[in-house]
Amino acid sequence: MVSPVFLLLSCFLGHVAVAGRTCPKPDDLPFALVVPLKQFYEPGEQITYSCRPGYQSRGGIRRFTCPLTGIWPINTLKCLPRVCPFAGILGNGTVRFTTFEYPNTISFACNTGFYLNGTGSAKCTEEGRWSPTLPVCAPVTCPPPPVPKFATLRGYKPSMGNNSLYRDTAVLECLPKHAMFGNDTITCTAHGNWTEVPECREVKCPFPSRPDNGFVNYPAEQALYYKDKATYGCHETFVLDGPEEVECGKLGKWSAQPSCKASCKLSIKKATVLYQGEKIKLQDRFKNGMLHGEKVSFFCKNKEKKCSYTEDAQCIDGTIEIPSCFKEHSSLAFWKTDASDVKPCE
Ligand SMILES: *[C@@H]1O[C@H](CO)[C@@H](O)[C@H](O)[C@H]1NC(C)=O
Ligand SMILES: *[C@@H]1O[C@H](CO)[C@@H](O)[C@H](O)[C@H]1NC(C)=O
Ligand SMILES: *[C@@H]1O[C@H](CO)[C@@H](O)[C@H](O)[C@H]1NC(C)=O
Ligand SMILES: *[C@@H]1O[C@H](CO)[C@@H](O)[C@H](O)[C@H]1NC(C)=O
Ligand SMILES: *[C@@H]1O[C@H](CO)[C@@H](O)[C@H](O)[C@H]1NC(C)=O
């Protein structure tokens, strides 16, 4: 007699022995896919591991069969991100990146004077390629420089085809009779344009007027213009106060207005003075008078301290003020010591 319980049990055990145990849901592997993915697998069922798009394993696809033990074999599959070609260097620019792996994005910038020909960033795709393709830094160029009215270009040579490169310069010159307002040198900027161009304006100066006791010469023209020159001179015994030559400036004025200054007649008959650091006799050196601007130092006595000191006097347009401390000796008072022979005060 076979007990029904035993029958049932043996039937159950027999089933287990044939079917084995079911396998559980397989372990998650980073960046991998399992097909098919279920909660349980019957012994004999197959699964395949593969890497997600953008990732690669060294061994490629792995197949496993659920064994009767119900335990999946050890899986050593490793999925690693694809690596895009090295892109860490951008000529005349810089690249910002962490790694060149999927799915990272890198970005680009160009140095001053260069512009990005392409996009500012690129992504490493699932296929391991940069998208969009990597940009280049191209040099900034400026078109031929603008030439303002009444101006000409001097010493300009395009450096790239018909264009100029960043930092190239050109020099502008005004036509005769015209003065420049602004900088004569223009520079190709990093924006691809030129710095501000100067302006050339016609500039006229009035005819210079003749100075009293003198004369002025200037070109015999209808009008006098920027950079024209005039020369001044004075009649005898008069001295020019100012430069001999003046020039018409960019604001329509002469660089100076010289005048003629009178020389000084000397009321003193006899005096020893300092002139250009030397003791001289006033009556000898300046017997024709002193010219405008000339300067001498008179000697004076300090009676208490019995010493001498000097005071300056200058001829200004016909007038010279003799220092009040100066005492002119009569030529008969030969016993008196002249101030210039007294020892100087400390
Ligand atoms: C960078 O720019 C300079 C000047 O335009 C050029 O000579 C050089 O070849 C450039 N370098 C690269 C790597 O493009
Ligand atoms: C800019 O890129 C385009 C497309 O790649 C290319 O045809 C062109 O020559 C480039 N220009 C410069 C100035 O590099
Ligand atoms: C420069 O400009 C001239 C006239 O516009 C043109 O004929 C020539 O092809 C240009 N040269 C270059 C290198 O661009
Ligand atoms: C004119 O421009 C040049 C170049 O930009 C600069 O070096 C120079 O100092 C400027 N001159 C004046 C007078 O501003
Ligand atoms: C040059 O271009 C820049 C940028 O577009 C602009 O700000 C600047 O005013 C321009 N300079 C001149 C002189 O036109």
Short mmCIF file of C-alpha atoms and ligand atoms in Angstrom, two decimals:
data_model
loop_
_atom_site.label_atom_id
_atom_site.label_comp_id
_atom_site.label_asym_id
_atom_site.label_seq_id
_atom_site.Cartn_x
_atom_site.Cartn_y
_atom_site.Cartn_z
CA MET A 1 0.00 0.00 0.00
CA VAL A 2 1.32 3.34 -0.89
CA SER A 3 0.09 6.16 1.24
CA PRO A 4 -1.58 8.97 -0.76
CA VAL A 5 0.44 11.48 1.19
CA PHE A 6 3.68 9.87 0.04
CA LEU A 7 2.39 9.81 -3.51
CA LEU A 8 1.61 13.45 -3.41
CA LEU A 9 4.99 14.28 -1.85
CA SER A 10 6.95 12.17 -4.29
CA CYS A 11 5.01 13.68 -7.16
CA PHE A 12 5.99 17.16 -5.89
CA LEU A 13 9.61 16.20 -5.34
CA GLY A 14 9.71 14.56 -8.75
CA HIS A 15 8.51 17.77 -10.33
CA VAL A 16 11.18 19.79 -8.54
CA ALA A 17 13.83 17.38 -9.58
CA VAL A 18 12.86 17.74 -13.22
CA ALA A 19 12.12 21.49 -13.27
CA GLY A 20 14.82 22.66 -10.80
CA ARG A 21 14.52 25.97 -8.94
CA THR A 22 13.54 29.26 -10.66
CA CYS A 23 16.15 32.00 -11.03
CA PRO A 24 15.45 35.43 -9.50
CA LYS A 25 15.58 38.75 -11.29
CA PRO A 26 19.25 39.13 -12.30
CA ASP A 27 21.53 41.67 -10.59
CA ASP A 28 21.57 45.22 -11.93
CA LEU A 29 24.86 46.05 -13.61
CA PRO A 30 25.69 49.69 -14.14
CA PHE A 31 24.94 50.90 -17.70
CA ALA A 32 23.83 47.38 -18.78
CA LEU A 33 20.56 46.04 -20.18
CA VAL A 34 19.10 42.56 -19.55
CA VAL A 35 16.79 40.96 -22.13
CA PRO A 36 14.27 39.66 -21.28
CA LEU A 37 13.86 41.25 -17.86
CA LYS A 38 11.49 39.34 -15.53
CA GLN A 39 10.92 38.66 -11.84
CA PHE A 40 11.54 34.86 -12.25
CA TYR A 41 13.11 32.60 -14.85
CA GLU A 42 12.50 28.89 -15.32
CA PRO A 43 15.65 26.78 -15.39
CA GLY A 44 16.83 26.64 -18.99
CA GLU A 45 15.63 30.14 -19.82
CA GLN A 46 18.27 32.43 -21.39
CA ILE A 47 19.05 36.06 -20.76
CA THR A 48 21.47 38.38 -22.53
CA TYR A 49 23.36 41.24 -20.97
CA SER A 50 24.43 44.07 -23.21
CA CYS A 51 25.71 47.59 -22.55
CA ARG A 52 23.42 50.56 -22.91
CA PRO A 53 24.01 52.86 -25.90
CA GLY A 54 27.11 54.93 -25.26
CA TYR A 55 28.73 52.19 -23.15
CA GLN A 56 30.96 49.31 -24.09
CA SER A 57 32.14 46.10 -22.45
CA ARG A 58 35.44 44.56 -23.24
CA GLY A 59 33.85 41.16 -23.76
CA GLY A 60 30.80 42.23 -25.69
CA ILE A 61 27.41 40.54 -25.17
CA ARG A 62 27.08 37.89 -22.42
CA ARG A 63 24.50 35.09 -22.53
CA PHE A 64 23.43 33.13 -19.44
CA THR A 65 21.06 30.23 -18.92
CA CYS A 66 19.12 29.83 -15.70
CA PRO A 67 20.66 26.67 -14.12
CA LEU A 68 18.71 24.01 -12.13
CA THR A 69 20.24 25.42 -8.96
CA GLY A 70 18.32 28.66 -9.53
CA ILE A 71 21.47 30.72 -9.02
CA TRP A 72 22.77 32.89 -11.87
CA PRO A 73 26.47 32.38 -12.66
CA ILE A 74 28.79 35.18 -11.56
CA ASN A 75 28.73 37.97 -14.12
CA THR A 76 31.93 39.93 -14.57
CA LEU A 77 30.55 42.15 -17.32
CA LYS A 78 31.63 45.80 -16.99
CA CYS A 79 30.06 48.53 -19.12
CA LEU A 80 32.27 51.57 -19.52
CA PRO A 81 31.38 54.84 -21.26
CA ARG A 82 32.64 55.30 -24.77
CA VAL A 83 35.50 57.78 -25.07
CA CYS A 84 35.45 60.41 -27.80
CA PRO A 85 38.69 61.48 -29.52
CA PHE A 86 40.95 63.76 -27.47
CA ALA A 87 39.76 67.36 -27.80
CA GLY A 88 41.65 69.12 -25.05
CA ILE A 89 43.55 71.52 -27.29
CA LEU A 90 42.05 74.29 -29.38
CA GLY A 91 44.54 76.38 -31.34
CA ASN A 92 44.42 80.00 -30.12
CA GLY A 93 41.62 79.10 -27.74
CA THR A 94 40.76 77.05 -24.67
CA VAL A 95 38.62 73.98 -24.00
CA ARG A 96 36.64 73.42 -20.81
CA PHE A 97 36.12 69.74 -20.05
CA THR A 98 35.97 67.13 -17.31
CA THR A 99 36.44 64.00 -19.44
CA PHE A 100 35.94 63.17 -23.09
CA GLU A 101 33.51 60.34 -22.25
CA TYR A 102 29.90 59.81 -23.23
CA PRO A 103 27.65 61.68 -22.39
CA ASN A 104 29.76 64.71 -21.48
CA THR A 105 29.73 68.09 -23.14
CA ILE A 106 32.85 70.24 -23.57
CA SER A 107 32.90 73.93 -24.36
CA PHE A 108 35.23 76.25 -26.26
CA ALA A 109 36.42 79.82 -26.16
CA CYS A 110 38.87 81.66 -28.39
CA ASN A 111 41.62 84.02 -27.34
CA THR A 112 41.19 87.74 -27.95
CA GLY A 113 41.61 88.47 -31.63
CA PHE A 114 40.11 85.13 -32.65
CA TYR A 115 36.52 84.08 -33.15
CA LEU A 116 34.88 80.69 -32.89
CA ASN A 117 34.17 79.24 -36.31
CA GLY A 118 31.69 76.58 -35.21
CA THR A 119 29.64 76.06 -32.07
CA GLY A 120 30.59 76.91 -28.51
CA SER A 121 30.14 73.37 -27.21
CA ALA A 122 30.14 69.76 -28.41
CA LYS A 123 28.75 66.53 -26.94
CA CYS A 124 30.31 63.10 -26.97
CA THR A 125 27.63 60.98 -28.64
CA GLU A 126 26.59 57.33 -28.13
CA GLU A 127 28.72 56.52 -31.14
CA GLY A 128 31.80 58.10 -29.56
CA ARG A 129 31.93 61.07 -31.89
CA TRP A 130 31.80 64.80 -31.19
CA SER A 131 28.62 66.49 -32.24
CA PRO A 132 28.59 68.95 -33.78
CA THR A 133 32.12 68.71 -35.15
CA LEU A 134 34.80 70.59 -33.24
CA PRO A 135 35.15 74.32 -33.99
CA VAL A 136 38.34 76.22 -34.81
CA CYS A 137 39.48 79.65 -33.68
CA ALA A 138 39.86 81.82 -36.75
CA PRO A 139 41.68 85.17 -36.64
CA VAL A 140 39.53 88.30 -36.51
CA THR A 141 39.97 90.47 -39.59
CA CYS A 142 39.11 94.07 -40.32
CA PRO A 143 38.09 95.32 -43.76
CA PRO A 144 40.30 97.97 -45.40
CA PRO A 145 40.30 101.03 -43.14
CA PRO A 146 37.85 103.86 -43.68
CA VAL A 147 39.46 107.05 -44.99
CA PRO A 148 37.72 110.21 -43.77
CA LYS A 149 37.19 113.30 -45.93
CA PHE A 150 40.30 115.43 -46.55
CA ALA A 151 42.54 112.58 -45.38
CA THR A 152 44.90 110.07 -46.93
CA LEU A 153 46.19 106.74 -45.75
CA ARG A 154 49.91 106.47 -45.06
CA GLY A 155 51.89 103.27 -44.80
CA TYR A 156 48.97 100.85 -44.88
CA LYS A 157 49.39 97.26 -46.03
CA PRO A 158 46.68 94.64 -45.66
CA SER A 159 48.06 91.62 -43.84
CA MET A 160 45.49 89.00 -44.81
CA GLY A 161 44.22 89.15 -48.36
CA ASN A 162 42.59 92.54 -48.59
CA ASN A 163 42.01 92.66 -44.86
CA SER A 164 43.88 93.49 -41.69
CA LEU A 165 44.36 91.40 -38.58
CA TYR A 166 43.54 92.26 -34.99
CA ARG A 167 46.02 94.91 -33.64
CA ASP A 168 47.13 95.98 -37.12
CA THR A 169 47.36 99.73 -37.43
CA ALA A 170 46.99 102.32 -40.15
CA VAL A 171 48.06 105.96 -40.07
CA LEU A 172 45.95 108.76 -41.51
CA GLU A 173 47.21 112.10 -42.69
CA CYS A 174 45.24 115.25 -43.45
CA LEU A 175 45.52 117.05 -46.76
CA PRO A 176 47.46 120.35 -46.71
CA LYS A 177 45.62 123.25 -45.00
CA HIS A 178 43.72 120.70 -42.90
CA ALA A 179 44.27 119.87 -39.26
CA MET A 180 43.53 116.55 -37.60
CA PHE A 181 41.16 116.18 -34.69
CA GLY A 182 41.53 112.75 -33.14
CA ASN A 183 44.28 110.14 -33.23
CA ASP A 184 46.15 109.69 -36.50
CA THR A 185 46.63 105.97 -35.75
CA ILE A 186 43.69 103.63 -36.07
CA THR A 187 43.80 100.02 -34.90
CA CYS A 188 41.94 96.87 -35.98
CA THR A 189 39.96 95.80 -32.90
CA ALA A 190 38.95 92.36 -31.66
CA HIS A 191 35.43 93.20 -32.88
CA GLY A 192 36.67 93.30 -36.48
CA ASN A 193 36.22 97.06 -36.84
CA TRP A 194 38.65 99.95 -36.67
CA THR A 195 38.99 102.33 -33.77
CA GLU A 196 37.46 105.74 -34.26
CA VAL A 197 38.84 107.62 -37.28
CA PRO A 198 40.05 111.19 -36.83
CA GLU A 199 38.54 114.20 -38.56
CA CYS A 200 40.35 116.56 -40.93
CA ARG A 201 39.11 120.15 -40.98
CA GLU A 202 40.30 123.13 -43.02
CA VAL A 203 41.88 125.65 -40.64
CA LYS A 204 42.56 129.32 -41.44
CA CYS A 205 44.56 131.77 -39.37
CA PRO A 206 44.13 135.56 -39.55
CA PHE A 207 46.97 137.60 -41.10
CA PRO A 208 49.42 138.41 -38.30
CA SER A 209 49.65 142.08 -37.38
CA ARG A 210 52.92 144.02 -37.52
CA PRO A 211 54.40 144.64 -34.07
CA ASP A 212 55.22 148.20 -33.01
CA ASN A 213 58.89 148.93 -33.76
CA GLY A 214 59.20 145.76 -35.78
CA PHE A 215 58.01 143.76 -38.79
CA VAL A 216 56.44 140.42 -39.72
CA ASN A 217 56.81 138.32 -42.89
CA TYR A 218 54.37 135.69 -44.10
CA PRO A 219 53.51 133.96 -47.40
CA ALA A 220 51.88 136.21 -49.97
CA GLU A 221 48.68 134.22 -50.26
CA GLN A 222 44.95 134.87 -50.30
CA ALA A 223 44.67 133.34 -46.86
CA LEU A 224 46.88 131.65 -44.32
CA TYR A 225 46.22 128.08 -43.28
CA TYR A 226 47.17 125.42 -40.77
CA LYS A 227 50.98 124.96 -40.56
CA ASP A 228 51.72 128.22 -42.44
CA LYS A 229 54.52 130.20 -40.83
CA ALA A 230 55.27 133.85 -40.12
CA THR A 231 58.58 135.37 -38.99
CA TYR A 232 59.06 138.41 -36.76
CA GLY A 233 61.86 140.93 -36.36
CA CYS A 234 62.43 144.21 -34.54
CA HIS A 235 64.03 147.53 -35.42
CA GLU A 236 67.41 148.35 -33.94
CA THR A 237 67.66 148.67 -30.14
CA PHE A 238 64.40 146.73 -29.83
CA VAL A 239 64.28 143.13 -28.79
CA LEU A 240 61.79 140.51 -29.87
CA ASP A 241 59.77 139.20 -26.96
CA GLY A 242 58.72 135.76 -28.21
CA PRO A 243 59.88 133.34 -30.91
CA GLU A 244 61.15 134.53 -34.25
CA GLU A 245 58.92 132.09 -36.10
CA VAL A 246 55.27 131.36 -35.36
CA GLU A 247 52.97 128.75 -36.85
CA CYS A 248 49.27 128.65 -37.62
CA GLY A 249 47.81 126.14 -35.13
CA LYS A 250 44.90 123.74 -35.46
CA LEU A 251 42.56 126.06 -33.59
CA GLY A 252 43.12 128.87 -36.13
CA LYS A 253 45.50 130.81 -33.88
CA TRP A 254 49.18 131.62 -34.21
CA SER A 255 51.48 129.76 -31.86
CA ALA A 256 52.61 133.12 -30.35
CA GLN A 257 52.24 136.85 -30.81
CA PRO A 258 55.75 138.30 -30.43
CA SER A 259 56.23 142.00 -29.75
CA CYS A 260 59.22 144.35 -29.81
CA LYS A 261 60.45 145.63 -26.49
CA ALA A 262 62.55 148.77 -25.94
CA SER A 263 66.05 148.72 -24.43
CA CYS A 264 66.91 150.68 -21.25
CA LYS A 265 69.06 153.82 -21.00
CA LEU A 266 71.17 153.79 -17.88
CA SER A 267 71.03 156.75 -15.48
CA ILE A 268 74.03 155.40 -13.54
CA LYS A 269 77.46 156.55 -14.63
CA LYS A 270 79.59 154.08 -12.76
CA ALA A 271 78.85 150.79 -11.02
CA THR A 272 80.36 147.38 -10.61
CA VAL A 273 77.66 144.77 -10.98
CA LEU A 274 77.24 141.04 -11.39
CA TYR A 275 76.30 140.01 -14.92
CA GLN A 276 75.96 136.33 -15.75
CA GLY A 277 77.94 135.45 -12.64
CA GLU A 278 80.83 137.83 -13.35
CA LYS A 279 81.75 141.21 -11.92
CA ILE A 280 81.66 143.77 -14.71
CA LYS A 281 81.63 147.55 -15.06
CA LEU A 282 78.11 148.54 -15.98
CA GLN A 283 79.23 151.65 -17.89
CA ASP A 284 81.56 149.60 -20.13
CA ARG A 285 79.43 146.57 -20.83
CA PHE A 286 76.15 148.50 -21.33
CA LYS A 287 77.30 151.83 -22.74
CA ASN A 288 74.58 151.55 -25.41
CA GLY A 289 71.96 150.69 -22.84
CA MET A 290 70.58 147.38 -21.68
CA LEU A 291 68.44 145.26 -23.94
CA HIS A 292 64.97 144.22 -22.89
CA GLY A 293 65.18 141.19 -20.61
CA GLU A 294 68.80 141.62 -19.57
CA LYS A 295 69.45 141.31 -15.87
CA VAL A 296 72.26 142.49 -13.54
CA SER A 297 72.81 142.34 -9.78
CA PHE A 298 73.81 145.50 -7.92
CA PHE A 299 76.01 145.44 -4.80
CA CYS A 300 74.66 147.06 -1.64
CA LYS A 301 76.24 147.60 1.81
CA ASN A 302 74.94 146.40 5.11
CA LYS A 303 76.36 149.14 7.36
CA GLU A 304 75.84 147.39 10.73
CA LYS A 305 77.43 144.13 9.68
CA LYS A 306 79.94 145.71 7.35
CA CYS A 307 79.26 143.32 4.55
CA SER A 308 77.71 143.40 1.07
CA TYR A 309 74.76 141.76 -0.58
CA THR A 310 73.21 141.91 -4.06
CA GLU A 311 69.85 142.92 -5.48
CA ASP A 312 68.65 142.17 -9.02
CA ALA A 313 67.49 144.65 -11.62
CA GLN A 314 66.08 143.80 -15.04
CA CYS A 315 65.42 145.87 -18.11
CA ILE A 316 61.71 145.51 -18.93
CA ASP A 317 60.57 147.28 -22.11
CA GLY A 318 62.66 150.42 -21.62
CA THR A 319 62.53 150.58 -17.84
CA ILE A 320 65.00 149.34 -15.27
CA GLU A 321 64.45 149.86 -11.58
CA ILE A 322 67.74 150.44 -9.77
CA PRO A 323 67.65 148.86 -6.30
CA SER A 324 67.17 151.59 -3.66
CA CYS A 325 69.99 150.16 -1.52
CA PHE A 326 72.48 150.89 -4.29
CA LYS A 327 74.57 154.06 -3.68
CA GLU A 328 76.43 155.57 -6.57
CA HIS A 329 79.68 157.17 -5.47
CA SER A 330 80.87 160.36 -6.93
CA SER A 331 84.08 159.71 -8.86
CA LEU A 332 85.75 162.16 -6.48
CA ALA A 333 85.00 160.10 -3.39
CA PHE A 334 87.99 157.87 -4.01
CA TRP A 335 88.48 157.05 -0.34
CA LYS A 336 85.19 155.22 -0.07
CA THR A 337 85.23 151.46 -0.51
CA ASP A 338 82.82 150.32 -3.22
CA ALA A 339 80.14 147.83 -2.03
CA SER A 340 81.44 145.33 -4.58
CA ASP A 341 84.76 145.23 -2.72
CA VAL A 342 83.21 144.58 0.70
CA LYS A 343 83.12 140.99 1.89
CA PRO A 344 79.75 139.37 1.21
CA CYS A 345 77.32 138.87 4.07
CA GLU A 346 77.00 135.31 5.35
C1 LIG B 1 47.31 80.88 -33.65
O1 LIG B 1 47.33 82.12 -34.31
C2 LIG B 1 48.57 82.47 -34.83
C3 LIG B 1 48.46 83.87 -35.36
O2 LIG B 1 47.33 84.02 -36.19
C4 LIG B 1 48.95 81.49 -35.93
O3 LIG B 1 50.23 81.80 -36.43
C5 LIG B 1 49.00 80.10 -35.31
O4 LIG B 1 49.24 79.15 -36.33
C6 LIG B 1 47.69 79.78 -34.64
N1 LIG B 1 47.83 78.53 -33.94
C7 LIG B 1 47.02 77.51 -34.15
C8 LIG B 1 47.31 76.28 -33.38
O5 LIG B 1 46.06 77.62 -34.90
C1 LIG B 2 34.79 78.19 -40.91
O1 LIG B 2 34.25 76.89 -40.97
C2 LIG B 2 33.73 76.54 -42.20
C3 LIG B 2 33.07 75.19 -42.08
O2 LIG B 2 33.86 74.34 -41.33
C4 LIG B 2 34.84 76.52 -43.25
O3 LIG B 2 34.32 76.22 -44.51
C5 LIG B 2 35.47 77.90 -43.28
O4 LIG B 2 36.59 77.90 -44.15
C6 LIG B 2 35.93 78.29 -41.92
N1 LIG B 2 36.41 79.66 -41.95
C7 LIG B 2 37.55 80.01 -41.39
C8 LIG B 2 37.90 81.44 -41.51
O5 LIG B 2 38.26 79.21 -40.81
C1 LIG B 3 40.96 92.08 -53.05
O1 LIG B 3 40.02 92.99 -53.61
C2 LIG B 3 40.02 93.00 -55.00
C3 LIG B 3 39.08 94.09 -55.45
O2 LIG B 3 37.92 94.11 -54.70
C4 LIG B 3 39.58 91.64 -55.52
O3 LIG B 3 39.60 91.63 -56.92
C5 LIG B 3 40.55 90.61 -54.99
O4 LIG B 3 40.13 89.30 -55.36
C6 LIG B 3 40.65 90.67 -53.48
N1 LIG B 3 41.71 89.79 -53.03
C7 LIG B 3 41.55 88.94 -52.04
C8 LIG B 3 42.73 88.10 -51.70
O5 LIG B 3 40.50 88.83 -51.42
C1 LIG B 4 46.92 107.11 -30.58
O1 LIG B 4 46.62 105.74 -30.63
C2 LIG B 4 47.75 104.92 -30.35
C3 LIG B 4 47.35 103.50 -30.61
O2 LIG B 4 46.08 103.24 -30.17
C4 LIG B 4 48.19 105.16 -28.92
O3 LIG B 4 49.31 104.38 -28.62
C5 LIG B 4 48.53 106.62 -28.75
O4 LIG B 4 48.83 106.87 -27.40
C6 LIG B 4 47.39 107.48 -29.20
N1 LIG B 4 47.84 108.85 -29.20
C7 LIG B 4 47.13 109.83 -28.64
C8 LIG B 4 47.71 111.19 -28.74
O5 LIG B 4 46.06 109.62 -28.08
C1 LIG B 5 33.11 98.22 -33.17
O1 LIG B 5 32.21 97.18 -32.90
C2 LIG B 5 31.83 97.10 -31.53
C3 LIG B 5 30.98 95.86 -31.35
O2 LIG B 5 30.05 95.75 -32.35
C4 LIG B 5 31.07 98.39 -31.15
O3 LIG B 5 30.72 98.34 -29.78
C5 LIG B 5 32.00 99.57 -31.38
O4 LIG B 5 31.30 100.76 -31.12
C6 LIG B 5 32.52 99.57 -32.80
N1 LIG B 5 33.52 100.61 -32.89
C7 LIG B 5 33.50 101.56 -33.82
C8 LIG B 5 34.60 102.56 -33.78
O5 LIG B 5 32.65 101.62 -34.67
#
